[in-house]
Short mmCIF file of C-alpha atoms in Angstrom, two decimals:
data_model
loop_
_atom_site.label_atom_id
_atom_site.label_comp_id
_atom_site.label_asym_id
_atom_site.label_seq_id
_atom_site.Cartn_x
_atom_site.Cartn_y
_atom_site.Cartn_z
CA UNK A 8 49.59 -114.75 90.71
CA UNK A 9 49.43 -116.13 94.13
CA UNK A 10 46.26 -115.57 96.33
CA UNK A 11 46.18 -112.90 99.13
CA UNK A 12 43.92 -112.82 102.62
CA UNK A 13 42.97 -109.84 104.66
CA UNK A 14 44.63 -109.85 107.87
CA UNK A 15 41.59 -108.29 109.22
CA UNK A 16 38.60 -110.69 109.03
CA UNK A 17 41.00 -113.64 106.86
CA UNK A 18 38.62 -113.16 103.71
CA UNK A 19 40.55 -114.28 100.41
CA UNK A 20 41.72 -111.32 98.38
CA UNK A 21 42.57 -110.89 94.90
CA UNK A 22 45.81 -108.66 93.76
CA UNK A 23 43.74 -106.11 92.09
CA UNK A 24 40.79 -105.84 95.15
CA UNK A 25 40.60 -102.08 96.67
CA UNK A 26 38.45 -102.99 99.36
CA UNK A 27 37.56 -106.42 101.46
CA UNK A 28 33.97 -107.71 100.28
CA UNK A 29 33.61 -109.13 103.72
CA UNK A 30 35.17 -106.52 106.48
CA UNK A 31 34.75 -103.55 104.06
CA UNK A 32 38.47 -102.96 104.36
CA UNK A 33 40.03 -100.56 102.18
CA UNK A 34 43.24 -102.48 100.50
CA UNK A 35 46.31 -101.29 99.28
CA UNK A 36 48.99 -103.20 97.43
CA UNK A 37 52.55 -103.03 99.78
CA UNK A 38 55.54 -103.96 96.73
CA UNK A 39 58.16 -104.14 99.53
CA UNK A 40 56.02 -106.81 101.32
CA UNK A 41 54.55 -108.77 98.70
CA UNK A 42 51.27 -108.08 100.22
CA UNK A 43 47.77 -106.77 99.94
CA UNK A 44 46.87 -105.45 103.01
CA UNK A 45 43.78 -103.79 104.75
CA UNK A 46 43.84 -100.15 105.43
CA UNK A 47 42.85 -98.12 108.48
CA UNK A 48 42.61 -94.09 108.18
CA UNK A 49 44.48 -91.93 110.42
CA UNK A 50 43.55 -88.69 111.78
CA UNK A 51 45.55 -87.13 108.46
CA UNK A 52 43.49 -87.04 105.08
CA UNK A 53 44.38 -89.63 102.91
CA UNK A 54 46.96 -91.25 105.39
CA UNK A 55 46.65 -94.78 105.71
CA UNK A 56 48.33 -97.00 108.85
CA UNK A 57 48.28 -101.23 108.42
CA UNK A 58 49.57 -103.89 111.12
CA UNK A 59 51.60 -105.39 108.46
CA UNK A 60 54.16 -102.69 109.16
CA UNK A 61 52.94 -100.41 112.00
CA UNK A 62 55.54 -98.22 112.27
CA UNK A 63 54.73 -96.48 108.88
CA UNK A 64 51.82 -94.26 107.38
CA UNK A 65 51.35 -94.97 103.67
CA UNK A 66 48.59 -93.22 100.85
CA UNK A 67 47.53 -94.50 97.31
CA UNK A 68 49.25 -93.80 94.20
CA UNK A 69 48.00 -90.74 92.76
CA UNK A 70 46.40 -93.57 89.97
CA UNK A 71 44.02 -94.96 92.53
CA UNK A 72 41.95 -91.73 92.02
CA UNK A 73 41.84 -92.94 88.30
CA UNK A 74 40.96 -96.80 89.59
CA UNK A 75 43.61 -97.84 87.58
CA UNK A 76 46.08 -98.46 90.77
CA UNK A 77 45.81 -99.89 94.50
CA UNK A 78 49.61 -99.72 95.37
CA UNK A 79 51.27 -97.87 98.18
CA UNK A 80 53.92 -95.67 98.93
CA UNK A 81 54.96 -93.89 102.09
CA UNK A 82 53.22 -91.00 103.31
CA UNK A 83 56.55 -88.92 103.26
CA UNK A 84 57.95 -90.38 99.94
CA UNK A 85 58.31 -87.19 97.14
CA UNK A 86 56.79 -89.39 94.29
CA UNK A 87 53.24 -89.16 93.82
CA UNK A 88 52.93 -92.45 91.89
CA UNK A 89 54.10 -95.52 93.09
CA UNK A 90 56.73 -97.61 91.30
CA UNK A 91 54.75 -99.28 89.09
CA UNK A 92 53.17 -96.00 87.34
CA UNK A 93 56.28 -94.49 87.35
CA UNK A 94 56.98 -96.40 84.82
CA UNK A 95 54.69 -94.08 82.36
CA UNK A 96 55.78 -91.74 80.36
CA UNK A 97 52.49 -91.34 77.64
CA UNK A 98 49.01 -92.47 78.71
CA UNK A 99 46.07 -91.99 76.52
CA UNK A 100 44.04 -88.85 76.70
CA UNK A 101 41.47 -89.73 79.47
CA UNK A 102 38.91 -87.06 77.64
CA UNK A 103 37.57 -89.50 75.91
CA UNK A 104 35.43 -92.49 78.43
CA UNK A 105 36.89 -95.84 75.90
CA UNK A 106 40.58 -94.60 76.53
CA UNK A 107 40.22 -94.53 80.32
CA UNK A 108 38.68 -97.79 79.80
CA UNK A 109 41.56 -99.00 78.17
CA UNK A 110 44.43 -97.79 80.21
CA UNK A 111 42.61 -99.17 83.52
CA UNK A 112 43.11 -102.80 81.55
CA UNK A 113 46.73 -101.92 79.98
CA UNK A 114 47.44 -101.08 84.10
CA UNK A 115 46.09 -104.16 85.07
CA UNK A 116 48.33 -106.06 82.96
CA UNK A 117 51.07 -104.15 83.36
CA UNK A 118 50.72 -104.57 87.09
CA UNK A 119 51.22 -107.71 86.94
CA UNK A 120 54.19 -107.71 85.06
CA UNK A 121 55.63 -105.51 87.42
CA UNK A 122 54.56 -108.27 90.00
CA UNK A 123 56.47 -110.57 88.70
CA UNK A 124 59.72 -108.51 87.80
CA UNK A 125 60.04 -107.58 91.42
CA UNK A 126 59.53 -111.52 92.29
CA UNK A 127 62.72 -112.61 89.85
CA UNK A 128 64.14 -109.40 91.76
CA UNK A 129 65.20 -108.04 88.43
CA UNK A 130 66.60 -104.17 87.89
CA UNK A 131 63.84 -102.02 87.19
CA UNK A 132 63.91 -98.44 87.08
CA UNK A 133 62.05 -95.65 85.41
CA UNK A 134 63.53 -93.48 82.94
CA UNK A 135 62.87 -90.71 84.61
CA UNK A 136 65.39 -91.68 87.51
CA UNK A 137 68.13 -93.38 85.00
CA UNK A 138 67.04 -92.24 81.39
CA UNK A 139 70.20 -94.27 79.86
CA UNK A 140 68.98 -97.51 81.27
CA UNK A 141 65.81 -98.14 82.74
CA UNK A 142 62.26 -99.03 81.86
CA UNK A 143 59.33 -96.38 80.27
CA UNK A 144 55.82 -97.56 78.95
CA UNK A 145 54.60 -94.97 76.19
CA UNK A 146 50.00 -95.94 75.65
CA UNK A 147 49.39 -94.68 72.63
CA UNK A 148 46.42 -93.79 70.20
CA UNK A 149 47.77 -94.10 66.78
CA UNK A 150 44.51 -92.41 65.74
CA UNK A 151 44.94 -89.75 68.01
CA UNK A 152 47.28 -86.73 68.45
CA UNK A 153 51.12 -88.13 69.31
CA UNK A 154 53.56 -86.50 71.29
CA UNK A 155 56.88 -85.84 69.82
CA UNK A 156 59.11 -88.91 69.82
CA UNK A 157 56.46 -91.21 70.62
CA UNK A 158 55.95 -94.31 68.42
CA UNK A 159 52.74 -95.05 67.05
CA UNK A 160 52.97 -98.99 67.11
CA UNK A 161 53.61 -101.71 69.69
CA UNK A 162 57.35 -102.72 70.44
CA UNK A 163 60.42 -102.13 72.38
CA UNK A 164 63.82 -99.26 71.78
CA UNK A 165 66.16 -98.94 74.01
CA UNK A 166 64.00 -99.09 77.08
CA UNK A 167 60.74 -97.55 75.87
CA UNK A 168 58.30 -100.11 75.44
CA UNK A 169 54.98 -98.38 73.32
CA UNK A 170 51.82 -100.67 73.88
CA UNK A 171 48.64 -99.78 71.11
CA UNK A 172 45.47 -98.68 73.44
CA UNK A 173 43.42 -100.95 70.43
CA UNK A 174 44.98 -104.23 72.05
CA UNK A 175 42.87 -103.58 75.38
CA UNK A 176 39.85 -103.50 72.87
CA UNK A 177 39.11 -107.36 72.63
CA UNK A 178 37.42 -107.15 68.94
CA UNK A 179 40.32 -105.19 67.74
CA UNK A 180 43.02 -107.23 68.79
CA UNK A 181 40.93 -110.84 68.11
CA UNK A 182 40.92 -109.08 64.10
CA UNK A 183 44.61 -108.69 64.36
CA UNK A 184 45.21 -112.05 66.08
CA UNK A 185 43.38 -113.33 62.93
CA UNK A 186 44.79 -111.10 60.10
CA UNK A 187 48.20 -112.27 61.44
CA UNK A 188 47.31 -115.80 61.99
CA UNK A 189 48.30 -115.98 65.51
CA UNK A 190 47.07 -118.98 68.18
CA UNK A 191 47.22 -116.44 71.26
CA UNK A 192 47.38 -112.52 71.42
CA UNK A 193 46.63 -110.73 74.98
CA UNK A 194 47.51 -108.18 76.97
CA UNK A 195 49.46 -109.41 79.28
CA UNK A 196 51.45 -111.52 76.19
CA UNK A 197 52.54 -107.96 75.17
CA UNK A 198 53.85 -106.66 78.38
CA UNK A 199 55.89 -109.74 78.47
CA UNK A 200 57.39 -110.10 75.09
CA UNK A 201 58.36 -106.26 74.75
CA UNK A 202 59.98 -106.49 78.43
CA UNK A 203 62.15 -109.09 77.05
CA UNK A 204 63.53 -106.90 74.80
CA UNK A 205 64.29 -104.88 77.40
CA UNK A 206 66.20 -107.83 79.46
CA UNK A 207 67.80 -109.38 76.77
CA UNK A 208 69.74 -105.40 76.55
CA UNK A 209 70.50 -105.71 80.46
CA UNK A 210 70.93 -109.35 81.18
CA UNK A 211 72.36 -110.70 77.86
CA UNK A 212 74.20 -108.53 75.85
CA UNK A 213 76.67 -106.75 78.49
CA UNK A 214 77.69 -110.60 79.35
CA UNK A 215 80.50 -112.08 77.07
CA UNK A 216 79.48 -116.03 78.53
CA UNK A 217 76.06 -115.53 78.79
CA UNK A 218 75.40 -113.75 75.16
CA UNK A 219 77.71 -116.91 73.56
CA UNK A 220 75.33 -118.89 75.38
CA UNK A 221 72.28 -117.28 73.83
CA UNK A 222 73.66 -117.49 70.01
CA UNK A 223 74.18 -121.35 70.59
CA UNK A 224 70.43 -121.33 71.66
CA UNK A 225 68.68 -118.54 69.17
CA UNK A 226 70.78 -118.03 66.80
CA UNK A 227 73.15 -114.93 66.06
CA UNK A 228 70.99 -111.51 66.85
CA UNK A 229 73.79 -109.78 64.50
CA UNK A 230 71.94 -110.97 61.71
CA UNK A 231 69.98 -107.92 60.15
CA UNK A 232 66.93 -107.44 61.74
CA UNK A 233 65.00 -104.92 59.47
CA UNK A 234 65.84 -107.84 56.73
CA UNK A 235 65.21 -110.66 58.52
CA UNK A 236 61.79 -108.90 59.14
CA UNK A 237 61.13 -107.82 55.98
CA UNK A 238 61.67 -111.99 54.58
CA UNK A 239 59.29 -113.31 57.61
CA UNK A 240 56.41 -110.64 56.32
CA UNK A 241 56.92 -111.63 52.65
CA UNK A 242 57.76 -115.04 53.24
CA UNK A 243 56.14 -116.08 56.33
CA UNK A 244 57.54 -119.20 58.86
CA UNK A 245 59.21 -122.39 57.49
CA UNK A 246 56.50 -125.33 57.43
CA UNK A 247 58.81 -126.98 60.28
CA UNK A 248 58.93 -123.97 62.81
CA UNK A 249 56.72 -126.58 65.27
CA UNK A 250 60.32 -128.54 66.13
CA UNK A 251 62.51 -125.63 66.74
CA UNK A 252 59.99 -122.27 68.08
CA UNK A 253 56.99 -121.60 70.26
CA UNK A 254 55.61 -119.40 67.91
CA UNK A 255 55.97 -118.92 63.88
CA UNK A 256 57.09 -115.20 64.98
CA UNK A 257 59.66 -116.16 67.03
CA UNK A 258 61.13 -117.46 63.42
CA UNK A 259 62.20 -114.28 62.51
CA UNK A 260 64.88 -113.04 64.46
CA UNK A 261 66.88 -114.50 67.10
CA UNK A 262 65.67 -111.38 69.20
CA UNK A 263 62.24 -111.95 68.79
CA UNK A 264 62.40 -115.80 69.33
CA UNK A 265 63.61 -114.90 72.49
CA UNK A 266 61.10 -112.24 73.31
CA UNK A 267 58.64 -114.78 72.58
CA UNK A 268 60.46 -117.52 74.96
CA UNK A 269 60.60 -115.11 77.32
CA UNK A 270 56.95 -114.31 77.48
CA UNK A 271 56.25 -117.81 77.49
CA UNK A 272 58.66 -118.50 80.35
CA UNK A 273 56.74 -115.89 82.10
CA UNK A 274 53.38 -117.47 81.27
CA UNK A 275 54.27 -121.01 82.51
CA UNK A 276 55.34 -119.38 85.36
CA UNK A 277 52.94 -117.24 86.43
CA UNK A 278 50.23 -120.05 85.82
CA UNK A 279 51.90 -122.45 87.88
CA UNK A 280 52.65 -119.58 90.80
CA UNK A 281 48.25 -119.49 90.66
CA UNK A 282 48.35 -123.41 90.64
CA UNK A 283 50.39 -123.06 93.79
CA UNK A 284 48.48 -120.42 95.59
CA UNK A 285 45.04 -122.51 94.80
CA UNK A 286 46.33 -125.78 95.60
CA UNK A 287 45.70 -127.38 92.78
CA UNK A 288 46.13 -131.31 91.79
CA UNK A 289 44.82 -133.16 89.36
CA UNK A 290 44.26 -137.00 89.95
CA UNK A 291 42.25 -137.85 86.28
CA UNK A 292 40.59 -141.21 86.36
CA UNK A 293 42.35 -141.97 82.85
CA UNK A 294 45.93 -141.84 83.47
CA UNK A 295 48.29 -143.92 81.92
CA UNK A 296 50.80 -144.11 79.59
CA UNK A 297 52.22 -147.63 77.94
CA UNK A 298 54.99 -147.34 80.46
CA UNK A 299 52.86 -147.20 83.14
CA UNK A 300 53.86 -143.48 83.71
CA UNK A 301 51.46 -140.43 84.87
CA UNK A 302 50.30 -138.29 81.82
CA UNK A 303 48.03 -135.60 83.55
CA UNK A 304 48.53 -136.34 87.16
CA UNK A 305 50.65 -133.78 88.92
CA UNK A 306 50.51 -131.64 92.39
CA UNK A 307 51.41 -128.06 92.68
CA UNK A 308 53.10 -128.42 95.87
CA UNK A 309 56.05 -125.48 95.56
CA UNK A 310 56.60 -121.45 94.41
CA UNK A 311 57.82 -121.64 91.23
CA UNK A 312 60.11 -118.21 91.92
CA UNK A 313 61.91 -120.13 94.38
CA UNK A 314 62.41 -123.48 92.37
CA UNK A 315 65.57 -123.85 90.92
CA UNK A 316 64.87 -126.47 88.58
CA UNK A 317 63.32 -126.21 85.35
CA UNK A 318 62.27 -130.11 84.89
CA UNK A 319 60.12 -130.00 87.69
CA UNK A 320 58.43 -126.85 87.08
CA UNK A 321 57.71 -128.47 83.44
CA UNK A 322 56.25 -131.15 84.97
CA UNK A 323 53.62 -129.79 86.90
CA UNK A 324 52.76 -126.88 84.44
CA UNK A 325 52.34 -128.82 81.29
CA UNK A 326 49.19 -131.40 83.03
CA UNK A 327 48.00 -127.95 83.91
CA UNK A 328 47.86 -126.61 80.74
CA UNK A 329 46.35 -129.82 79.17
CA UNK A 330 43.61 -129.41 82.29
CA UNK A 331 42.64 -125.74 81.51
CA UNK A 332 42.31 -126.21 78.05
CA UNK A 333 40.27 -129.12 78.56
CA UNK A 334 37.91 -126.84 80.64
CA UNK A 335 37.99 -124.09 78.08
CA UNK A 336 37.01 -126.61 75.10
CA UNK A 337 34.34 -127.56 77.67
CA UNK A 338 33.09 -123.81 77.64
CA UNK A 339 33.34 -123.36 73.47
CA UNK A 340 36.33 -120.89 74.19
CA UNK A 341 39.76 -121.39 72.64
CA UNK A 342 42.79 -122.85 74.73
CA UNK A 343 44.22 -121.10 76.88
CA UNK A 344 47.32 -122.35 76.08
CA UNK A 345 47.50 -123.55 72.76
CA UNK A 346 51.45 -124.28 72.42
CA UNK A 347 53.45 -127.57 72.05
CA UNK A 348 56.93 -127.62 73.71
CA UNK A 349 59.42 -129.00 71.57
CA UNK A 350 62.45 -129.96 72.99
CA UNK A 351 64.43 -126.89 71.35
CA UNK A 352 61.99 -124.89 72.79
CA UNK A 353 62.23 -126.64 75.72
CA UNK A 354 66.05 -125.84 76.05
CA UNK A 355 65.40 -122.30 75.24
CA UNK A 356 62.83 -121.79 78.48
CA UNK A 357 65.57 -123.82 80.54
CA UNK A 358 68.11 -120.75 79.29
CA UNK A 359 65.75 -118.36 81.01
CA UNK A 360 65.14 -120.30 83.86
CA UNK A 361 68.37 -120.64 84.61
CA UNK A 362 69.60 -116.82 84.02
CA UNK A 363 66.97 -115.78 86.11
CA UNK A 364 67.92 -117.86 88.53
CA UNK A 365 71.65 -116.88 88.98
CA UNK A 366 70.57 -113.31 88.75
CA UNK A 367 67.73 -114.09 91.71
CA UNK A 368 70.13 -115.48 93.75
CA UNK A 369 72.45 -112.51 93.37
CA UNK A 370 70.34 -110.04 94.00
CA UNK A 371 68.53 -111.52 97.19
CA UNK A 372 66.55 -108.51 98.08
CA UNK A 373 63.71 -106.83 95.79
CA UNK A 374 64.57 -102.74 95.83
CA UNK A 375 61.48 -100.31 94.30
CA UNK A 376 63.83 -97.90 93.12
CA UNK A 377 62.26 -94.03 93.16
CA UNK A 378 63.65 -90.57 92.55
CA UNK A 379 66.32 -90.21 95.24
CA UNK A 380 67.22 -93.90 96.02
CA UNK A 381 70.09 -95.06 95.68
#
C-alpha cells in the first residue's frame, strides 16, 4: 500500500485515516484518483468539496456511519455505498458489538483488495449490476441464523466469495492455522486466494492460449476436484511439495495451487508497493555471497504495478522479506513471510505477472463500475 499526504497541511496519511491528525481534516478515499484527500463541508449537509477535483461535491459511503468505510462517491450518484461495499451482499448482524467488530476488520481487508484490483485495472463489478459475472462478498456467522443460499464456510462459487466472521477473531483463526498446520493464515490471505478463484473464471478459462498455458504450469483443473480434495484431507501433501508449491494446500488441486499463487503474487506485491512508498533500502554490513554477489542488499526504487518485469520485482522483494522477518524474530513474533520460492513456484508467480500485465496494458484506464454505468 503506498503512503498518502494531505494536500492541506502535507501531513503523511494512511489509506484507512478519516481525519488528518495534524490539520484536523476530514479524509475521504477518491477510487478514481488513487487518492486520500482532505475534505471541506459545503453549505449542503453531508456534502463534501476537495481541491483534488474542484469541480465536484462528493459524501461518504453510507458505511462510514458504521466506521467501516472512508471512500467517496459523488454527491449526485444513485448508489448509497461506494464501489467497494457494493460488493456485499450478507454482512453479519451488527446487533451483536463482536460482529461489528469483525466486519470493520473483514472491510479493512477487503479494502485493500479492492485497492489493488483497481491498480491491475482488473473487471470488477457487483452482482447486483451483472449477477452472471461479477464479484459478491457474503460475511457470515456459521453460528448464527443464515440467509437462504448463503454458505456457511469460507470459499469461492461462481462469483460469490463467503468469508467466516471467526477469521477476523485472531484466537480463532491462530487455532485453525494450527489444527490445519498452516505457516500463515490472515485476513487479507483470504480475500486474496478466494478472488483468485474468481479471476482464474474471467481471465483464464474463457482464453483457449492462456488456459493451455496454465495446465503446462498447474496442472489440468479437469481433474476432479471434490476427489482430489477428499485425497489431500485423508492423505495430506507429498513430503516434496517444498520444490514444486508455495503452500502444501496448493497440492491439491491445480485450482487451488493457483489461488494460492495468486495470493502470494498479490502479497509480494503489495509489500514491495509499501517498500516503494517508504523508500526503503537495505545496505546490511554482512553481504556477500562466494561470488561476490549482493544477498540482502537491494533498493526499492520503482511501483511495482507499473513494472513489467517479474525478475526485478523478485529481486527487491525477496531481501525484503528476509529483512522483515529478521525484525519479527527480533520481536518473538513469527515471520511474516515464512515461504521459500522454488523455482516452479517461481515460474508460476511469473504466469501471473505476466497475465496481469497484458491485461493492465489493455485496459489502460481503472472504471468503478455502479448501477447505471456502462
Amino acid at each position: 500500500m503506498k503512503l498518502f499526504q494531505c494536500s492541506k497541511c502535507q501531513h503523511v496519511l494512511y489509506f484507512e485515516n478519516t481525519r488528518c491528525e495534524r490539520c484536523k481534516s476530514p479524509l475521504g478515499y477518491l477510487p478514481e484518483l488513487e487518492q486520500l484527500v482532505p475534505l471541506v463541508a459545503t453549505t449542503q449537509k453531508d456534502i463534501w468539496e476537495t481541491t483534488a477535483m474542484p469541480s465536484a461535491s462528493w459524501r461518504y459511503c453510507e458505511n462510514h456511519q458504521q466506521d467501516v468505510c472512508n471512500w467517496l462517491i459523488a454527491a449526485d450518484d444513485p448508489d448509497e455505498l461506494c464501489s467497494a461495499c457494493r460488493l456485499n451482499r450478507h454482512i453479519p448482524n451488527l446487533s451483536d458489538s463482536s460482529h461489528h467488530e469483525a466486519w470493520r476488520a473483514l472491510e479493512v481487508a477487503k479494502h485493500r483488495l479492492v485497492y489493488s484490483l483497481y491498480r491491475f485495472h482488473l473487471p470488477l463489478a457487483s452482482k447486483l449490476d451483472q449477477p452472471d459475472s461479477g464479484l459478491a462478498f457474503d460475511f457470515v456467522d456459521e453460528d448464527g441464523h443464515l440467509p437462504e443460499g448463503v454458505a456457511a464456510t469460507t470459499g469461492h462459487a461462481e462469483g460469490l466469495v463467503t468469508i467466516n466472521i471467526n477469521e477476523a477473531d485472531n484466537v480463532e483463526r491462530e487455532q485453525m492455522r494450527e489444527d490445519m498446520d498452516e505457516s500463515y493464515r490472515t485476513l487479507i490471505g483470504h480475500f486474496r486466494h478466494e478472488i483468485g478463484h474468481y479471476y482464474w473464471e474471467l481471465l483464464v478459462q474463457p482464453d483457449d492460449e492462456v488456459l493451455a498455458r496454465f495446465r503446462s504450469c498447474f496442472g489440468d483443473e479437469r481433474a476432479n476436484y471434490g476427489e482430489s480434495m477428499a485425497r489431500y484431507y485423508q492423505e495430506g501433501a507429498p513430503a516434496s511439495w517444498r520444490q514444486q508449491f508455495i503452500s502444501a494446500y496448493a497440492t491439491s488441486h491445480p485450482w487451488e495451487d493457483w489461488a494460492e499463487s495468486w495470493a502470494h503474487y498479490l502479497h509480494l506485491i503489495d509489500m514491495l508497493e509499501t517498500a516503494f512508498a517508504f523508500g526503503l533500502s537495505l545496505a546490511p554490513a554482512v553481504d556477500e555471497s562466494p561470488s561476490g554477489e549482493s544477498l540482502l542488499s537491494t533498493e526499492a526504487t520503482f511501483d511495482p504495478y507499473l513494472q513489467q518485469d517479474f525478475g526485478t520485482i523478485l529481486d527487491v522483494c525477496l531481501p525484503v522479506t528476509y529483512a522483515v522477518n529478521s525484525l519479527n524474530r527480533s520481536m518473538g513474533q513469527p515471520d511474516v513471510y515464512p515461504f521459500v520460492l522454488s523455482d516452479a513456484v517461481v515460474a508460476k508467480l511469473a504466469f501471473i505477472h505476466e497475465l496481469l500485465w497484458h491485461w493492465r496494458q489493455a485496459t489502460p484506464q481503472v472504471t468503478v463500475t455502479r448501477s447505471g454505468s456502462a
